[in-house]
Each structure stands twice: as C-alpha cells, then as structure tokens.
PDB file of C-alpha atoms and ligand atoms in Angstrom:
ATOM      1  CA  MET H 173      -9.777 -28.830  39.452  1.00 94.00           C
ATOM      2  CA  LEU H 174     -12.916 -28.496  37.673  1.00 95.00           C
ATOM      3  CA  ASP H 175     -11.679 -31.413  35.487  1.00 94.00           C
ATOM      4  CA  LEU H 176     -10.447 -33.766  38.221  1.00 95.00           C
ATOM      5  CA  GLY H 177     -13.959 -32.991  39.903  1.00 96.00           C
ATOM      6  CA  ARG H 178     -15.464 -34.212  36.927  1.00 95.00           C
ATOM      7  CA  ARG H 179     -13.484 -37.322  36.651  1.00 94.00           C
ATOM      8  CA  LEU H 180     -13.779 -38.587  40.059  1.00 96.00           C
ATOM      9  CA  ALA H 181     -17.408 -38.200  39.921  1.00 96.00           C
ATOM     10  CA  GLY H 182     -17.069 -41.079  37.417  1.00 94.00           C
ATOM     11  CA  LEU H 183     -15.867 -43.050  40.490  1.00 95.00           C
ATOM     12  CA  LEU H 184     -18.415 -42.165  43.655  1.00 96.00           C
ATOM     13  CA  ARG H 185     -21.337 -44.163  44.481  1.00 95.00           C
ATOM     14  CA  ALA H 186     -23.795 -43.673  46.687  1.00 96.00           C
ATOM     15  CA  GLY H 187     -22.358 -43.712  50.601  1.00 93.00           C
ATOM     16  CA  ASP H 188     -19.083 -42.344  49.483  1.00 95.00           C
ATOM     17  CA  LEU H 189     -17.449 -39.926  51.877  1.00 93.00           C
ATOM     18  CA  LEU H 190     -14.811 -37.532  50.856  1.00 95.00           C
ATOM     19  CA  MET H 191     -12.987 -35.778  53.032  1.00 94.00           C
ATOM     20  CA  LEU H 192     -11.416 -32.063  51.436  1.00 95.00           C
ATOM     21  CA  THR H 193      -8.291 -30.759  53.273  1.00 94.00           C
ATOM     22  CA  GLY H 194      -6.320 -27.537  52.201  1.00 93.00           C
ATOM     23  CA  GLU H 195      -6.290 -23.834  53.329  1.00 91.00           C
ATOM     24  CA  LEU H 196      -8.663 -21.321  52.478  1.00 89.00           C
ATOM     25  CA  GLY H 197      -8.547 -20.559  48.611  1.00 90.00           C
ATOM     26  CA  ALA H 198      -6.802 -24.214  47.805  1.00 94.00           C
ATOM     27  CA  GLY H 199      -9.677 -24.811  45.445  1.00 95.00           C
ATOM     28  CA  LYS H 200     -11.827 -27.623  47.697  1.00 95.00           C
ATOM     29  CA  THR H 201     -15.090 -25.604  46.302  1.00 94.00           C
ATOM     30  CA  THR H 202     -14.054 -25.533  43.253  1.00 95.00           C
ATOM     31  CA  LEU H 203     -12.826 -29.348  43.284  1.00 97.00           C
ATOM     32  CA  THR H 204     -16.487 -29.784  44.567  1.00 97.00           C
ATOM     33  CA  ARG H 205     -17.886 -27.937  41.927  1.00 97.00           C
ATOM     34  CA  GLY H 206     -16.197 -30.397  38.914  1.00 97.00           C
ATOM     35  CA  LEU H 207     -17.716 -33.102  41.047  1.00 97.00           C
ATOM     36  CA  GLY H 208     -21.237 -31.783  41.051  1.00 97.00           C
ATOM     37  CA  GLU H 209     -21.118 -31.082  37.235  1.00 97.00           C
ATOM     38  CA  GLY H 210     -19.590 -34.814  37.065  1.00 97.00           C
ATOM     39  CA  LEU H 211     -22.382 -36.174  39.364  1.00 98.00           C
ATOM     40  CA  ASN H 212     -24.793 -34.256  37.228  1.00 97.00           C
ATOM     41  CA  VAL H 213     -26.846 -32.749  40.190  1.00 97.00           C
ATOM     42  CA  ARG H 214     -29.082 -29.714  40.705  1.00 96.00           C
ATOM     43  CA  GLY H 215     -28.073 -26.240  41.676  1.00 90.00           C
ATOM     44  CA  ALA H 216     -24.535 -23.948  41.673  1.00 88.00           C
ATOM     45  CA  VAL H 217     -22.050 -25.604  44.010  1.00 90.00           C
ATOM     46  CA  THR H 218     -21.083 -22.709  46.107  1.00 86.00           C
ATOM     47  CA  SER H 219     -19.268 -22.404  49.696  1.00 80.00           C
ATOM     48  CA  PRO H 220     -21.421 -23.938  52.037  1.00 67.00           C
ATOM     49  CA  THR H 221     -20.451 -21.690  55.111  1.00 63.00           C
ATOM     50  CA  PHE H 222     -23.408 -19.915  55.907  1.00 67.00           C
ATOM     51  CA  VAL H 223     -25.468 -22.969  55.828  1.00 72.00           C
ATOM     52  CA  ILE H 224     -23.108 -25.684  57.055  1.00 81.00           C
ATOM     53  CA  ALA H 225     -24.351 -28.426  54.337  1.00 86.00           C
ATOM     54  CA  ARG H 226     -26.359 -28.018  50.957  1.00 90.00           C
ATOM     55  CA  VAL H 227     -28.107 -30.740  49.092  1.00 92.00           C
ATOM     56  CA  HIS H 228     -27.968 -30.876  45.498  1.00 95.00           C
ATOM     57  CA  PRO H 229     -30.203 -33.294  44.150  1.00 95.00           C
ATOM     58  CA  SER H 230     -29.730 -35.459  41.171  1.00 97.00           C
ATOM     59  CA  LEU H 231     -30.959 -34.090  37.916  1.00 97.00           C
ATOM     60  CA  GLY H 232     -30.853 -38.050  37.081  1.00 96.00           C
ATOM     61  CA  ASP H 233     -30.997 -41.108  38.651  1.00 94.00           C
ATOM     62  CA  GLY H 234     -27.779 -40.822  40.883  1.00 95.00           C
ATOM     63  CA  PRO H 235     -27.137 -40.062  44.113  1.00 96.00           C
ATOM     64  CA  PRO H 236     -27.704 -36.681  45.764  1.00 96.00           C
ATOM     65  CA  LEU H 237     -24.656 -34.351  46.542  1.00 96.00           C
ATOM     66  CA  VAL H 238     -24.022 -33.366  50.011  1.00 93.00           C
ATOM     67  CA  HIS H 239     -21.938 -30.498  49.993  1.00 93.00           C
ATOM     68  CA  VAL H 240     -20.645 -29.776  54.132  1.00 88.00           C
ATOM     69  CA  ASP H 241     -18.501 -27.316  55.691  1.00 83.00           C
ATOM     70  CA  ALA H 242     -17.863 -28.847  58.719  1.00 81.00           C
ATOM     71  CA  TYR H 243     -16.360 -25.659  60.021  1.00 78.00           C
ATOM     72  CA  ARG H 244     -19.141 -24.527  62.491  1.00 73.00           C
ATOM     73  CA  LEU H 245     -19.891 -27.971  63.127  1.00 75.00           C
ATOM     74  CA  GLY H 246     -19.083 -28.326  66.827  1.00 70.00           C
ATOM     75  CA  GLY H 247     -18.879 -31.847  67.228  1.00 69.00           C
ATOM     76  CA  GLY H 248     -18.429 -34.466  64.525  1.00 69.00           C
ATOM     77  CA  LEU H 249     -20.507 -35.160  61.490  1.00 68.00           C
ATOM     78  CA  ASP H 250     -23.448 -36.808  63.823  1.00 70.00           C
ATOM     79  CA  GLU H 251     -24.300 -33.372  64.105  1.00 73.00           C
ATOM     80  CA  MET H 252     -25.724 -33.593  60.933  1.00 71.00           C
ATOM     81  CA  GLU H 253     -28.379 -35.860  61.816  1.00 68.00           C
ATOM     82  CA  ASP H 254     -29.880 -32.944  63.701  1.00 70.00           C
ATOM     83  CA  LEU H 255     -29.696 -30.501  60.048  1.00 70.00           C
ATOM     84  CA  ASP H 256     -32.833 -32.080  58.708  1.00 68.00           C
ATOM     85  CA  LEU H 257     -31.945 -32.379  55.432  1.00 73.00           C
ATOM     86  CA  ASP H 258     -34.135 -34.529  53.489  1.00 75.00           C
ATOM     87  CA  VAL H 259     -31.499 -37.183  52.196  1.00 82.00           C
ATOM     88  CA  SER H 260     -30.244 -39.533  54.095  1.00 83.00           C
ATOM     89  CA  LEU H 261     -25.768 -39.738  54.103  1.00 82.00           C
ATOM     90  CA  PRO H 262     -25.829 -43.650  52.904  1.00 87.00           C
ATOM     91  CA  ASP H 263     -28.014 -43.019  49.742  1.00 93.00           C
ATOM     92  CA  SER H 264     -25.834 -39.905  49.298  1.00 94.00           C
ATOM     93  CA  VAL H 265     -22.454 -38.804  47.912  1.00 96.00           C
ATOM     94  CA  VAL H 266     -21.053 -36.792  50.949  1.00 93.00           C
ATOM     95  CA  VAL H 267     -18.326 -33.946  50.240  1.00 94.00           C
ATOM     96  CA  VAL H 268     -16.889 -31.754  53.949  1.00 91.00           C
ATOM     97  CA  GLU H 269     -14.748 -29.164  53.487  1.00 89.00           C
ATOM     98  CA  TRP H 270     -12.906 -28.783  56.870  1.00 82.00           C
ATOM     99  CA  GLY H 271     -13.526 -31.977  58.393  1.00 81.00           C
ATOM    100  CA  GLU H 272     -10.525 -32.890  59.846  1.00 81.00           C
ATOM    101  CA  GLY H 273     -11.296 -34.335  63.242  1.00 79.00           C
ATOM    102  CA  LYS H 274     -14.811 -34.556  62.732  1.00 77.00           C
ATOM    103  CA  VAL H 275     -15.435 -37.245  60.570  1.00 77.00           C
ATOM    104  CA  GLU H 276     -12.973 -39.799  61.185  1.00 76.00           C
ATOM    105  CA  GLU H 277     -14.951 -41.262  63.406  1.00 72.00           C
ATOM    106  CA  LEU H 278     -17.902 -41.549  61.254  1.00 70.00           C
ATOM    107  CA  THR H 279     -16.531 -44.228  58.927  1.00 76.00           C
ATOM    108  CA  GLU H 280     -13.386 -46.309  58.257  1.00 85.00           C
ATOM    109  CA  ASP H 281     -14.457 -45.652  54.593  1.00 92.00           C
ATOM    110  CA  ARG H 282     -13.350 -42.354  53.162  1.00 93.00           C
ATOM    111  CA  LEU H 283     -11.331 -40.744  50.282  1.00 95.00           C
ATOM    112  CA  GLN H 284      -9.453 -37.917  51.601  1.00 95.00           C
ATOM    113  CA  ILE H 285      -7.868 -35.200  49.555  1.00 96.00           C
ATOM    114  CA  LEU H 286      -5.069 -32.965  50.728  1.00 96.00           C
ATOM    115  CA  ILE H 287      -4.758 -29.777  48.383  1.00 96.00           C
ATOM    116  CA  ALA H 288      -1.643 -27.773  48.489  1.00 93.00           C
ATOM    117  CA  ARG H 289      -0.484 -24.407  46.630  1.00 86.00           C
ATOM    118  CA  ALA H 290       2.819 -25.990  44.986  1.00 75.00           C
ATOM    119  CA  THR H 291       5.454 -24.259  46.767  1.00 72.00           C
ATOM    120  CA  GLY H 292       8.302 -22.595  44.794  1.00 69.00           C
ATOM    121  CA  ASP H 293       6.068 -22.784  41.557  1.00 62.00           C
ATOM    122  CA  THR H 294       5.539 -18.855  40.178  1.00 70.00           C
ATOM    123  CA  ASP H 295       2.007 -20.113  38.733  1.00 72.00           C
ATOM    124  CA  ASP H 296      -0.223 -19.538  41.073  1.00 79.00           C
ATOM    125  CA  ASP H 297      -3.159 -21.494  39.558  1.00 86.00           C
ATOM    126  CA  VAL H 298      -0.766 -24.901  40.071  1.00 90.00           C
ATOM    127  CA  ARG H 299      -2.580 -27.394  42.896  1.00 92.00           C
ATOM    128  CA  ARG H 300      -0.426 -30.486  44.291  1.00 92.00           C
ATOM    129  CA  LEU H 301      -3.204 -33.273  45.299  1.00 93.00           C
ATOM    130  CA  THR H 302      -2.777 -35.671  48.260  1.00 94.00           C
ATOM    131  CA  VAL H 303      -4.936 -38.369  47.811  1.00 94.00           C
ATOM    132  CA  THR H 304      -5.352 -41.230  50.332  1.00 93.00           C
ATOM    133  CA  GLY H 305      -8.357 -43.999  49.964  1.00 94.00           C
ATOM    134  CA  LEU H 306      -8.709 -45.204  53.226  1.00 94.00           C
ATOM    135  CA  GLY H 307     -11.129 -48.683  54.229  1.00 95.00           C
ATOM    136  CA  ASP H 308     -12.257 -51.587  52.125  1.00 94.00           C
ATOM    137  CA  ARG H 309     -14.460 -49.106  49.951  1.00 94.00           C
ATOM    138  CA  TRP H 310     -11.378 -47.734  48.385  1.00 94.00           C
ATOM    139  CA  VAL H 311      -8.310 -49.990  49.237  1.00 89.00           C
ATOM    140  CA  ARG H 312      -8.787 -52.173  45.839  1.00 86.00           C
ATOM    141  CA  ALA H 313     -10.440 -48.693  44.171  1.00 89.00           C
ATOM    142  CA  ASP H 314      -8.474 -47.963  40.615  1.00 87.00           C
ATOM    143  CA  LEU H 315      -7.809 -44.318  41.027  1.00 89.00           C
ATOM    144  CA  ASP H 316      -5.979 -44.205  37.740  1.00 86.00           C
ATOM    145  CA  ALA H 317      -8.741 -42.177  35.993  1.00 82.00           C
ATOM    146  CA  LEU H 318      -7.478 -39.224  38.504  1.00 85.00           C
ATOM    147  CA  LYS H 319      -4.185 -39.303  36.892  1.00 83.00           C
ATOM    148  CA  ARG H 320      -3.488 -37.206  33.669  1.00 72.00           C
TER     149      ARG H 320
HETATM  150  N1  ADP A 651      -5.670 -25.152  39.940  1.00 57.83           N
HETATM  151  C1  ADP A 651      -6.793 -24.194  40.719  1.00 57.83           C
HETATM  152  N2  ADP A 651      -7.625 -25.329  41.158  1.00 57.83           N
HETATM  153  C2  ADP A 651      -8.850 -24.655  42.193  1.00 57.83           C
HETATM  154  N3  ADP A 651      -8.810 -23.138  41.969  1.00 57.83           N
HETATM  155  C3  ADP A 651      -7.645 -22.280  41.623  1.00 57.83           C
HETATM  156  C4  ADP A 651      -6.697 -22.788  40.950  1.00 57.83           C
HETATM  157  N4  ADP A 651      -6.273 -21.716  40.498  1.00 57.83           N
HETATM  158  C5  ADP A 651      -6.691 -20.978  40.935  1.00 57.83           C
HETATM  159  N5  ADP A 651      -7.646 -20.832  41.397  1.00 57.83           N
HETATM  160  C6  ADP A 651      -8.500 -20.197  42.202  1.00 57.83           C
HETATM  161  O1  ADP A 651      -8.552 -20.459  43.577  1.00 57.83           O
HETATM  162  C7  ADP A 651      -9.735 -20.118  44.259  1.00 57.83           C
HETATM  163  C8  ADP A 651      -9.992 -21.452  44.719  1.00 57.83           C
HETATM  164  O2  ADP A 651     -11.442 -20.842  45.338  1.00 57.83           O
HETATM  165  P1  ADP A 651     -12.045 -21.985  46.844  1.00 57.83           P
HETATM  166  O3  ADP A 651     -12.364 -23.534  45.328  1.00 57.83           O
HETATM  167  O4  ADP A 651     -13.272 -21.237  47.136  1.00 57.83           O
HETATM  168  O5  ADP A 651     -10.800 -22.645  47.491  1.00 57.83           O
HETATM  169  P2  ADP A 651     -11.490 -23.211  49.281  1.00 57.83           P
HETATM  170  O6  ADP A 651     -13.126 -23.949  48.936  1.00 57.83           O
HETATM  171  O7  ADP A 651     -10.545 -24.180  49.241  1.00 57.83           O
HETATM  172  O8  ADP A 651     -11.239 -22.342  50.163  1.00 57.83           O
HETATM  173  C9  ADP A 651     -10.536 -19.553  43.009  1.00 57.83           C
HETATM  174  O9  ADP A 651     -10.556 -18.323  43.018  1.00 57.83           O
HETATM  175  C10 ADP A 651     -10.031 -19.779  42.070  1.00 57.83           C
HETATM  176  O10 ADP A 651      -9.843 -19.248  40.864  1.00 57.83           O
HETATM  177 MG1   MG A 652     -14.745 -23.384  50.285  1.00 57.83          MG
END
C-alpha cells in the first residue's frame, strides 16, 4: 500500500481530490503515508482523527498534501473552510478518509479508492483495491502506473 501510494503520487497535481473508503484498518492511512513520501512533503502522515485535517507542506516546489479525516465533520467538506488551514484546497492535493456522503457535492472530479481486505485469503496483508476516476480530470487519465 505504501508503494502504491508512492506511485499514485506521480499522477497527482494541485487541486486533485482523493476519497479513500474502507473499514478501520483497511490501509487508508498507510496509503496516504506512501502518498506523502511520493509527494515529498514534510511531517509524518498519521491518522488525522483528532485534528480533522493536517497540512503537510511540500519540501520541494510541489503541492502540499492535506490529509482529512471527515469522520467528525458534521456537514460537507465545505466545513473545511472553517478549519483555518493555511493553504487553499485548489492549490493542494486533498486526501479524505471517511468522506462518503460528504465530498461528493463539492466536486465532480475525484479519484475514489475502495480498499477491502481480500476475503477468502488467508494472508491478512492482502488488500483488494477498486480505483474509480470521476469527472473530466480523471475520465481520460492513464492509471496504468498503478498496476503491477
Ligand atoms: N497490504 C496492507 N496495506 C495496508 N495496511 C496493511 C496491509 N497489510 C497489513 N496492514 C496493516 O493494517 C493496518 C492498516 O492501518 P491504517 O492504514 O491506519 O488503516 P485505516 O486508515 O484504513 O484505518 C496497519 O496496521 C498495517 O500495518
Ligand atoms: Mg486512518
């Protein structure tokens, strides 16, 4: 999942929104950690549960990574405006955990990643991912870099 995050980072640019779906322990934060490495941003990516959103500035000249745990956002992602982040979302790569029902209204352009533990597999480390690109941004995007 870390490796996938690193490769996915190569496809991303400012303004992109990723929505990560999967049960607790699925690997959403682990994937985001790989993204942080690939985007070369500052700070350790950890679960943002107690801060709602954490901004990781770029160590180079790339976009910052904004890591959101939408679980405690009552309304939609527009509530993020009230969080006083010192970056603007259109200038950032925004990754949202637990965003179902909250981010869809905000933008038609988003990459949805559904993470499931592979059922019937005895190896607890195996994850099955469904990646769906929505909107103009993603409809023609080449996601082959994500395959092995
Ligand atoms: N293939 C895998 N991908 C991601 N995490 C894995 C994998 N196999 C085992 N794990 C473990 O599962 C847990 C995933 O936790 P985390 O990324 O915080 O999940 P989430 O953010 O979805 O709740 C970690 O303890 C990690 O070590
Ligand atoms: Mg998490």
